[in-house]
mmCIF file of C-alpha atoms in Angstrom:
data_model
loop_
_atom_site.group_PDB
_atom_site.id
_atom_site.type_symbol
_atom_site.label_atom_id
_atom_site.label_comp_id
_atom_site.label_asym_id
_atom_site.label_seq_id
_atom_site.Cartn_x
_atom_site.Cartn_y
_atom_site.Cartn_z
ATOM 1 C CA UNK L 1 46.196 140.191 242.094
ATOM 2 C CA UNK L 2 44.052 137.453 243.782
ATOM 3 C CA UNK L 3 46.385 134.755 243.316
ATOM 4 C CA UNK L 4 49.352 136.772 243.702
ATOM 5 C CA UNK L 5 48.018 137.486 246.871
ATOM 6 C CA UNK L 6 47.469 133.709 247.772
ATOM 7 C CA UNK L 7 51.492 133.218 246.983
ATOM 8 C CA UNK L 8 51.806 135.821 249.842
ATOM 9 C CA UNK L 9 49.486 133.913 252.376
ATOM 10 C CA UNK L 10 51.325 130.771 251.464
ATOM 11 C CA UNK L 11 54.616 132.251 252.286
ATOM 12 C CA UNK L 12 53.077 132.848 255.851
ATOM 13 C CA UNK L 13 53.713 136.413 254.969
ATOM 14 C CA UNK L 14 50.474 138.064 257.006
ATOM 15 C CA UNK L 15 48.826 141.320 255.186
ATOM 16 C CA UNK L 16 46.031 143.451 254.578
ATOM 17 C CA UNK L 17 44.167 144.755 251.645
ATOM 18 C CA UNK L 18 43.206 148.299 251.161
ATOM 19 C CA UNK L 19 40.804 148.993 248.314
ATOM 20 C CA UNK L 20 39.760 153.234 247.894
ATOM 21 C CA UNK L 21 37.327 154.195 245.478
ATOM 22 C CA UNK L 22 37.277 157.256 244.112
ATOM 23 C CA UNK L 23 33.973 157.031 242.755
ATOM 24 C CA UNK L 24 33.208 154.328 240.177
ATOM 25 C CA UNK L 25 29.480 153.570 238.639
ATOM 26 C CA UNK L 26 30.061 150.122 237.908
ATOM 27 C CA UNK L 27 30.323 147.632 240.151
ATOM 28 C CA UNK L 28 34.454 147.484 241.362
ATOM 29 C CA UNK L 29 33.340 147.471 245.051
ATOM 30 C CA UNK L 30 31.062 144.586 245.128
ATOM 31 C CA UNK L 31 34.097 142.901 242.476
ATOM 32 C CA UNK L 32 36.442 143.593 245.191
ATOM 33 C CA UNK L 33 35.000 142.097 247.908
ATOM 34 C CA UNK L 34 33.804 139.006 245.960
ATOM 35 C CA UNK L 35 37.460 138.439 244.468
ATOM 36 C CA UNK L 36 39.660 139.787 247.722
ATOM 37 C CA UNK L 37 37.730 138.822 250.355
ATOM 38 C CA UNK L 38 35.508 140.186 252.808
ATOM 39 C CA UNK L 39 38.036 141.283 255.238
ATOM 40 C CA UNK L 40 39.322 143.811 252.909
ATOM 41 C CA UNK L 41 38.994 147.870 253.932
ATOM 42 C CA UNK L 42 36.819 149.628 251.503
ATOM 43 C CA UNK L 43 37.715 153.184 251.520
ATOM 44 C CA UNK L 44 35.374 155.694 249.690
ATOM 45 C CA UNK L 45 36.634 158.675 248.714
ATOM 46 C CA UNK L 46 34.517 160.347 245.983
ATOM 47 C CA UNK L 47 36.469 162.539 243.250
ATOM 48 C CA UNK L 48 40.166 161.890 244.873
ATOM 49 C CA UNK L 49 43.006 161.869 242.200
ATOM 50 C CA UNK L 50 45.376 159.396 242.174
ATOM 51 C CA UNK L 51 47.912 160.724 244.659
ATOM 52 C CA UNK L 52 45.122 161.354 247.417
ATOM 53 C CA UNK L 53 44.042 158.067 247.197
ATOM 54 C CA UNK L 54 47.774 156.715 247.729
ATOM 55 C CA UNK L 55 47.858 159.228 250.577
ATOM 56 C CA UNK L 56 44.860 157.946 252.201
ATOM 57 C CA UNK L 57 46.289 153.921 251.697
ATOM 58 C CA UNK L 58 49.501 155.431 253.407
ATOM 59 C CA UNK L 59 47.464 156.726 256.364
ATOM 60 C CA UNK L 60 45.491 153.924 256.641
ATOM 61 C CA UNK L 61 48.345 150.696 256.267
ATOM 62 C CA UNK L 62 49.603 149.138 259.357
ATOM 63 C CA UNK L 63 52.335 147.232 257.962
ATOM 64 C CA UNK L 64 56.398 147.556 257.503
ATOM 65 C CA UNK L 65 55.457 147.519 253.689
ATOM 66 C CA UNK L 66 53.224 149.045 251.379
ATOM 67 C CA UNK L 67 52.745 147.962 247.912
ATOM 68 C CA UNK L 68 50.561 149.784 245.577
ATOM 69 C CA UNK L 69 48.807 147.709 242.580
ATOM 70 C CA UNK L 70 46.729 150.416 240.220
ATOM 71 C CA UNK L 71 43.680 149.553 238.919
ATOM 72 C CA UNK L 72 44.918 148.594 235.046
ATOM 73 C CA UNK L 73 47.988 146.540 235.519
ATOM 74 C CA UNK L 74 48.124 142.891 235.287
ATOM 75 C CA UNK L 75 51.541 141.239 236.576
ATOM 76 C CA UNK L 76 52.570 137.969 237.594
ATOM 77 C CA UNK L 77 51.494 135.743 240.713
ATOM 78 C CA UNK L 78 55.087 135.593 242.000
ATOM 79 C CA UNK L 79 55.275 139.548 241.962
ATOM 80 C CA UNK L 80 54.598 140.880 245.361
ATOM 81 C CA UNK L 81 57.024 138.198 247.220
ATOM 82 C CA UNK L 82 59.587 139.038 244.623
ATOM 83 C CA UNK L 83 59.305 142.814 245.361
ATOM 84 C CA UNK L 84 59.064 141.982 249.349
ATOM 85 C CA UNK L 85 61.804 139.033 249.492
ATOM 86 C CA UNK L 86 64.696 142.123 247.856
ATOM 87 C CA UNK L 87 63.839 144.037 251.174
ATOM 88 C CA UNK L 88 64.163 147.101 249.182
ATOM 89 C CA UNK L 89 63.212 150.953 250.208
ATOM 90 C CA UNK L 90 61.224 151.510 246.625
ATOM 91 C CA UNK L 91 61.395 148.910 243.913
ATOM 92 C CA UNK L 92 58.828 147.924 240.895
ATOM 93 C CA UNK L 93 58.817 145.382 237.895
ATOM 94 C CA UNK L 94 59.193 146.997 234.135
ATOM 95 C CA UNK L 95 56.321 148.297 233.173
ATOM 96 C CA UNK L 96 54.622 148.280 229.749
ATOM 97 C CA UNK L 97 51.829 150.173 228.302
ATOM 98 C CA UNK L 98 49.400 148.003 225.876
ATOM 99 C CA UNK L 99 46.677 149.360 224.131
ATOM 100 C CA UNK L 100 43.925 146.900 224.094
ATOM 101 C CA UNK L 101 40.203 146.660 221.471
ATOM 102 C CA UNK L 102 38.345 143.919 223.060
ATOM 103 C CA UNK L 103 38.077 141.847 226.278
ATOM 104 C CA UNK L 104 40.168 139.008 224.270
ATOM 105 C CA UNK L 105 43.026 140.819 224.201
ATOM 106 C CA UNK L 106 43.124 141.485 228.085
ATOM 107 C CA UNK L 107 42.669 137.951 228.012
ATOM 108 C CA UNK L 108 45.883 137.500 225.900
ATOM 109 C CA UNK L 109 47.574 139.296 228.335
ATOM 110 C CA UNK L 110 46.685 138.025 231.242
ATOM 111 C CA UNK L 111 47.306 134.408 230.031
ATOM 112 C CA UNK L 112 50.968 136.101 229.543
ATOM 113 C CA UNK L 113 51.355 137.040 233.301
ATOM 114 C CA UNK L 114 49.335 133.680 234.714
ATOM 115 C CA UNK L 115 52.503 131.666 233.230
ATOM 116 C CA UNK L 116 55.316 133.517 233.233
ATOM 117 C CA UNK L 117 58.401 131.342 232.795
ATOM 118 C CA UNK L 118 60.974 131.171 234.898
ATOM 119 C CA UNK L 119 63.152 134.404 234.861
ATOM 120 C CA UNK L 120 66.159 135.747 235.389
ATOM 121 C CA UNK L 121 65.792 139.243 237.219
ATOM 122 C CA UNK L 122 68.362 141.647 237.364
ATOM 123 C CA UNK L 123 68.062 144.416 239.933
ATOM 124 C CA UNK L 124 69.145 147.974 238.708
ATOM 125 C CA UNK L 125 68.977 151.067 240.478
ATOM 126 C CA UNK L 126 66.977 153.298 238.829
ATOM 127 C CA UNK L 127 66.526 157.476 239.331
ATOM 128 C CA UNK L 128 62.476 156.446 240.176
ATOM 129 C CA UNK L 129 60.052 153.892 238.914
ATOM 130 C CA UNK L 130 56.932 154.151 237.048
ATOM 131 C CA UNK L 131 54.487 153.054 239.189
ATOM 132 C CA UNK L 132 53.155 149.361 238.654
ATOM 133 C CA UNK L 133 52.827 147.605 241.209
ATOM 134 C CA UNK L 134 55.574 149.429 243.518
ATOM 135 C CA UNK L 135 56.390 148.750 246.822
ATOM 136 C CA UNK L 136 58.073 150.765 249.857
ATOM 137 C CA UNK L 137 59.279 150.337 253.266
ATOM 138 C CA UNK L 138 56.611 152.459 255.347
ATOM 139 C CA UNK L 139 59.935 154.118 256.645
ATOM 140 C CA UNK L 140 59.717 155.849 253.032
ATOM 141 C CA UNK L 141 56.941 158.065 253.654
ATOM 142 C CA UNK L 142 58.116 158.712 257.164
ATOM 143 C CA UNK L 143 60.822 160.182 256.178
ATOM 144 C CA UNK L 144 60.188 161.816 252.610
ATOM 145 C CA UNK L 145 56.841 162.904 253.159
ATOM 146 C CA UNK L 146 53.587 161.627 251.436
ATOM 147 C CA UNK L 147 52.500 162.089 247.456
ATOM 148 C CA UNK L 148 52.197 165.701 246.274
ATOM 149 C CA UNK L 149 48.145 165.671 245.511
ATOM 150 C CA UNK L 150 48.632 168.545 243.122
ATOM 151 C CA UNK L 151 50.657 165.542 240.294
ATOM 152 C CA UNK L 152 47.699 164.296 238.563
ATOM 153 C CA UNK L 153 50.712 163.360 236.319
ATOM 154 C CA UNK L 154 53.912 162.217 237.434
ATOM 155 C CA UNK L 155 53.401 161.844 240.979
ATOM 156 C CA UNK L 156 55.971 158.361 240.363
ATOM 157 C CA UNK L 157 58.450 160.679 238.942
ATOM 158 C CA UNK L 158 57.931 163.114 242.321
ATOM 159 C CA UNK L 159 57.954 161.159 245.088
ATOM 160 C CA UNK L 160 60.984 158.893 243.391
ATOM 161 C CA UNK L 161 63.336 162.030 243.511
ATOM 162 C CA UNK L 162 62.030 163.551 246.407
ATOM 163 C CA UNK L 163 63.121 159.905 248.081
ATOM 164 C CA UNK L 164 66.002 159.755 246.264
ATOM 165 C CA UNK L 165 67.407 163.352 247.987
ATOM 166 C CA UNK L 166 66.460 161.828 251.150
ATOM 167 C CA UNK L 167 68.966 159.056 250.382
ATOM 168 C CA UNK L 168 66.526 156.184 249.585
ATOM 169 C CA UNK L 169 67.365 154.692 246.214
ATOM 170 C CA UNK L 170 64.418 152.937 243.737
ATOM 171 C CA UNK L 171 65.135 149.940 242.316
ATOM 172 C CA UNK L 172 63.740 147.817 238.664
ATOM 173 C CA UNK L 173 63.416 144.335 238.695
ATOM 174 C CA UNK L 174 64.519 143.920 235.163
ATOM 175 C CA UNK L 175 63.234 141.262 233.369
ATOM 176 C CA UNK L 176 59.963 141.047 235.396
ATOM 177 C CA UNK L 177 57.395 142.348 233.168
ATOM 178 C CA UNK L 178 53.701 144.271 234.838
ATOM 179 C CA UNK L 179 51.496 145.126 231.651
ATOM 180 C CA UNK L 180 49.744 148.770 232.302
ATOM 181 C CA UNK L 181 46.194 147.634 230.124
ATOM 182 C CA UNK L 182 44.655 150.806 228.578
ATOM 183 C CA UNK L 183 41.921 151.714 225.828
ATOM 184 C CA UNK L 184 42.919 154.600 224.166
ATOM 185 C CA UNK L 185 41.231 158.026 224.749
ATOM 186 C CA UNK L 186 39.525 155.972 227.286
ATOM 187 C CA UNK L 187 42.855 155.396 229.776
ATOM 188 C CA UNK L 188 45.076 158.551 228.544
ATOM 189 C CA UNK L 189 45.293 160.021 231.943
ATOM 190 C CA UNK L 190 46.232 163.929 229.628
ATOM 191 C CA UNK L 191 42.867 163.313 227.729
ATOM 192 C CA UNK L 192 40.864 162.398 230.829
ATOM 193 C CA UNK L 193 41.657 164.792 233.476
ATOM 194 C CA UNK L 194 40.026 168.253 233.152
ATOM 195 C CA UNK L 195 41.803 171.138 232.124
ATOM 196 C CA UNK L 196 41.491 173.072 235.754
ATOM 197 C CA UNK L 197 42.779 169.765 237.519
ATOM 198 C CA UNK L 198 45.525 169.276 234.563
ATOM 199 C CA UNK L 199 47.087 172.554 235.327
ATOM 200 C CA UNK L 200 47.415 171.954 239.306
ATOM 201 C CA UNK L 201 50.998 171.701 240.339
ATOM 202 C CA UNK L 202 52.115 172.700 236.003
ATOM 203 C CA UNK L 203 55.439 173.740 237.059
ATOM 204 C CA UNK L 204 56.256 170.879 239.564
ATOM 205 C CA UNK L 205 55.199 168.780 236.783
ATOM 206 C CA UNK L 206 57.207 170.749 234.117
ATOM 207 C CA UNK L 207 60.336 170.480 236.192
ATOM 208 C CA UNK L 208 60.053 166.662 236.762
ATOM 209 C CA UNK L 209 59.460 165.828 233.107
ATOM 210 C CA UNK L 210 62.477 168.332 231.680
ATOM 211 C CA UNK L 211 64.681 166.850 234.291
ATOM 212 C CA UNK L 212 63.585 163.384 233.223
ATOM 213 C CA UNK L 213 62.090 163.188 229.514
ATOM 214 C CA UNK L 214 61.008 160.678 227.509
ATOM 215 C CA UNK L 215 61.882 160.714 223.800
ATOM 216 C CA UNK L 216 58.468 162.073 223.210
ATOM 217 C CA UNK L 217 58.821 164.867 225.573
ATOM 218 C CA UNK L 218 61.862 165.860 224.451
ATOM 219 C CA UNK L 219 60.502 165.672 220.553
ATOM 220 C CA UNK L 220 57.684 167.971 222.042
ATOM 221 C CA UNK L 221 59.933 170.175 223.676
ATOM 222 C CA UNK L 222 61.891 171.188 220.676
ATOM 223 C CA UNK L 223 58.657 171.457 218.253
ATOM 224 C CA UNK L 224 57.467 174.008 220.861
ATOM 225 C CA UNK L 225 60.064 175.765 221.214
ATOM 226 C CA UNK L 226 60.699 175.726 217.239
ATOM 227 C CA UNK L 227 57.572 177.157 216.996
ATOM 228 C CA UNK L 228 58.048 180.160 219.657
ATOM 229 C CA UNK L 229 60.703 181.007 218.786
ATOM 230 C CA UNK L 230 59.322 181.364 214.957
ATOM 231 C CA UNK L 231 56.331 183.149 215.648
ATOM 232 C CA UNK L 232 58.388 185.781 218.055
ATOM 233 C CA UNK L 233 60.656 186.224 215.105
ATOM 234 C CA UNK L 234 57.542 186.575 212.927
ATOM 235 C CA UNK L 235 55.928 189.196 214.896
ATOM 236 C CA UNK L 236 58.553 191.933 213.514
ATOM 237 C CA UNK L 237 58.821 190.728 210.093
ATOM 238 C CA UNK L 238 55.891 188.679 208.848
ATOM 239 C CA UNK L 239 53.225 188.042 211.152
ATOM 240 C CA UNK L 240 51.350 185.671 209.268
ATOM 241 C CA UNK L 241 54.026 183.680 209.884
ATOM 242 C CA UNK L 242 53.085 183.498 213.866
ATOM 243 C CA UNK L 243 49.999 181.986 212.791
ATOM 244 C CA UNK L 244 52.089 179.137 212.709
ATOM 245 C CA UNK L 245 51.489 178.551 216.686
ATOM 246 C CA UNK L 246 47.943 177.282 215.531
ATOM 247 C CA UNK L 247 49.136 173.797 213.948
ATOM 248 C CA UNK L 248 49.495 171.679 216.934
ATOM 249 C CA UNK L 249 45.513 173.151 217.766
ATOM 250 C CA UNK L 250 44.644 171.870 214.199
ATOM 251 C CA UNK L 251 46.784 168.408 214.540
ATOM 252 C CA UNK L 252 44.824 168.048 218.198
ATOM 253 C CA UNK L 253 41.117 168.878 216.412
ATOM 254 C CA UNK L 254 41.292 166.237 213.860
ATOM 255 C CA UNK L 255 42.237 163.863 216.431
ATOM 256 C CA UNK L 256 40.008 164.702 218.954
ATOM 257 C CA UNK L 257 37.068 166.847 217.819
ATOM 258 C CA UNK L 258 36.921 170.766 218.397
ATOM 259 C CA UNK L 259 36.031 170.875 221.657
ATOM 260 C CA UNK L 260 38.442 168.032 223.213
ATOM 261 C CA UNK L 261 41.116 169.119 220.734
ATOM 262 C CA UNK L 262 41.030 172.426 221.957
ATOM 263 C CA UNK L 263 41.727 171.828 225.301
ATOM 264 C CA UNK L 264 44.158 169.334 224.347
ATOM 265 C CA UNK L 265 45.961 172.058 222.827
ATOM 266 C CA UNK L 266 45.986 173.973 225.845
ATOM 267 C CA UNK L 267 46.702 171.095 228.010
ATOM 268 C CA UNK L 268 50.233 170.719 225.166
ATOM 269 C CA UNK L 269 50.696 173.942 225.323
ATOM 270 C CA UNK L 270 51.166 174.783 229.147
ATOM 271 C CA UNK L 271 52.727 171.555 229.712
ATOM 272 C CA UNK L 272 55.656 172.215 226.855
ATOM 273 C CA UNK L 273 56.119 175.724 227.324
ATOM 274 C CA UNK L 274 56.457 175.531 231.015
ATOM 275 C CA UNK L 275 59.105 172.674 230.708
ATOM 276 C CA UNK L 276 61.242 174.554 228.170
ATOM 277 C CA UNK L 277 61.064 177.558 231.161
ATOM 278 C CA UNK L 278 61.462 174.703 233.522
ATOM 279 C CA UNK L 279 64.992 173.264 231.488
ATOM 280 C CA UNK L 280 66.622 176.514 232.230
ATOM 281 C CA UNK L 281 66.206 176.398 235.926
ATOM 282 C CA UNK L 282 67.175 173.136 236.295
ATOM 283 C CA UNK L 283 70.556 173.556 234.538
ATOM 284 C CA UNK L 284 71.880 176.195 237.091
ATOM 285 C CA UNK L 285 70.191 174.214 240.277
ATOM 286 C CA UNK L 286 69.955 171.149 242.338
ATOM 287 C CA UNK L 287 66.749 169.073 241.224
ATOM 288 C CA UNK L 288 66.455 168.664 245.284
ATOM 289 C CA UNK L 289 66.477 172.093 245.939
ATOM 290 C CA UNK L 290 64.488 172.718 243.170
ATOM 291 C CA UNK L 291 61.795 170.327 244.080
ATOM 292 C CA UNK L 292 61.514 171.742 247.913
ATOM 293 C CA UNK L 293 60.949 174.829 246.686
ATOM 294 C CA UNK L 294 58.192 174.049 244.786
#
């Protein structure tokens, strides 16, 4: 981020840097300042989720553009003037998730992004992007409103349709690679977050993810609903049978522990059963009415 942010300055591109903290124990603020300068605004806002902290960046930003970089992405020097030069509404590089076991293999990574090769992007409009490092007009969130803080998942997914019915289109630079650098269990934002804080917003979230799922969702969907609809069936004929509704809580206990796996569960279960309630709502309705109603 430092030296992409040096390519801005030498583009005589002026801008600000807005750093919030939600609360860390180690030492990211005095990092910040020592790598970004002193002139950066430190924002400390104890126990925020991710979309209150972009809503409190969006309140506090000054300029015609706002470009968020999370906390666990590393992308290339030339990224921000790429993003800024297209003069876009919403756009983002790919992203990709790597799951890294030592500090050599950020290393790896970030030797990647430090000398990219020259590229050819391709710009493609996309339905939203997954957030990177993503940049938007400040018109954006004049117009669409700011991040629902209830998505502690999905909030990309959100505001990218809810911009999208407002008639601003997102855009992927194709080819341009950011590299989302997560420990597993560690970074899993589903294994993290409590369960109470999981289930705010469950049905925005379950309508965003049936209207857009990934293969995995849509594998989950199906073994859910495979299973409900056996262990209904079951109820009238052979009820042992229902006891089949108790695998994924075994599958999620080996993994995880009793405890964590438990809760897991949960977390699998709400999240798949409301989408599968969520799919049939969405078939007979507008996702933009859908999504203001909610």
């Amino acid at each position: 981020m430092k030296q992409a942010l040096t390519v801005i300055e030498q583009s005589g591109i002026s801008f600000e840097v807005i750093y919030v903290d939600g609360g860390s124990s180690d030492r990211s603020v005095d990092l910040v300042k020592t790598m970004l300068g002193k002139d950066t605004l430190i924002i400390e806002a104890k126990n925020t989720n991710i979309p209150e902290a972009r809503n409190i960046v969006v309140k506090n930003a000054k300029g015609d553009y706002i470009v968020f970089w999370d906390s666990d992405i590393l992308a290339p020097p030339s990224i921000l003037l790429r993003m800024i030069r297209t003069e876009l509404p919403i756009v983002a590089p790919e992203r990709e998730d790597v799951y890294i076991r030592s500090e050599e293999e950020i290393e790896k990574f970030l030797n990647i992004v430090l000398h990219e090769k020259r590229i050819n992007v391709q710009i493609v409009d996309v339905p939203y992007v997954v957030f990177s490092v993503t940049a938007f007009k400040k018109e954006v969130f004049e117009r669409v409103g700011l991040f629902d803080e209830r998505m502690t998942q999905a909030e990309d997914r959100d505001f990218g349709l809810r911009a999208r019915c407002k008639g601003y289109k997102s855009y992927l630079l194709r080819g341009s690679v950011a590299y989302d650098i997560n420990r597993r269990l560690k970074s899993d934002v589903p294994v993290m977050t409590p369960l109470r804080q999981y289930a705010r917003g469950l049905l925005k979230k379950g309508v965003i993810y049936a209207f857009s799922p990934s293969p995995r969702h849509k594998r989950n969907m199906v073994f859910y609903g495979t299973l409900h609809a056996l262990a209904s069936t079951a109820l009238f004929y052979h009820p042992i049978v229902a006891t089949l509704e108790m695998v994924p809580l075994a599958f999620f206990t080996i993994k995880y522990g009793f405890r964590k796996g438990a809760e897991m569960w949960i977390k699998s279960l709400l999240l798949y059963t409301t989408m599968i309630f969520a799919k049939s709502i969405i078939i007979f309705k507008d996702i933009c009415g859908v999504l203001e109603e909610i």
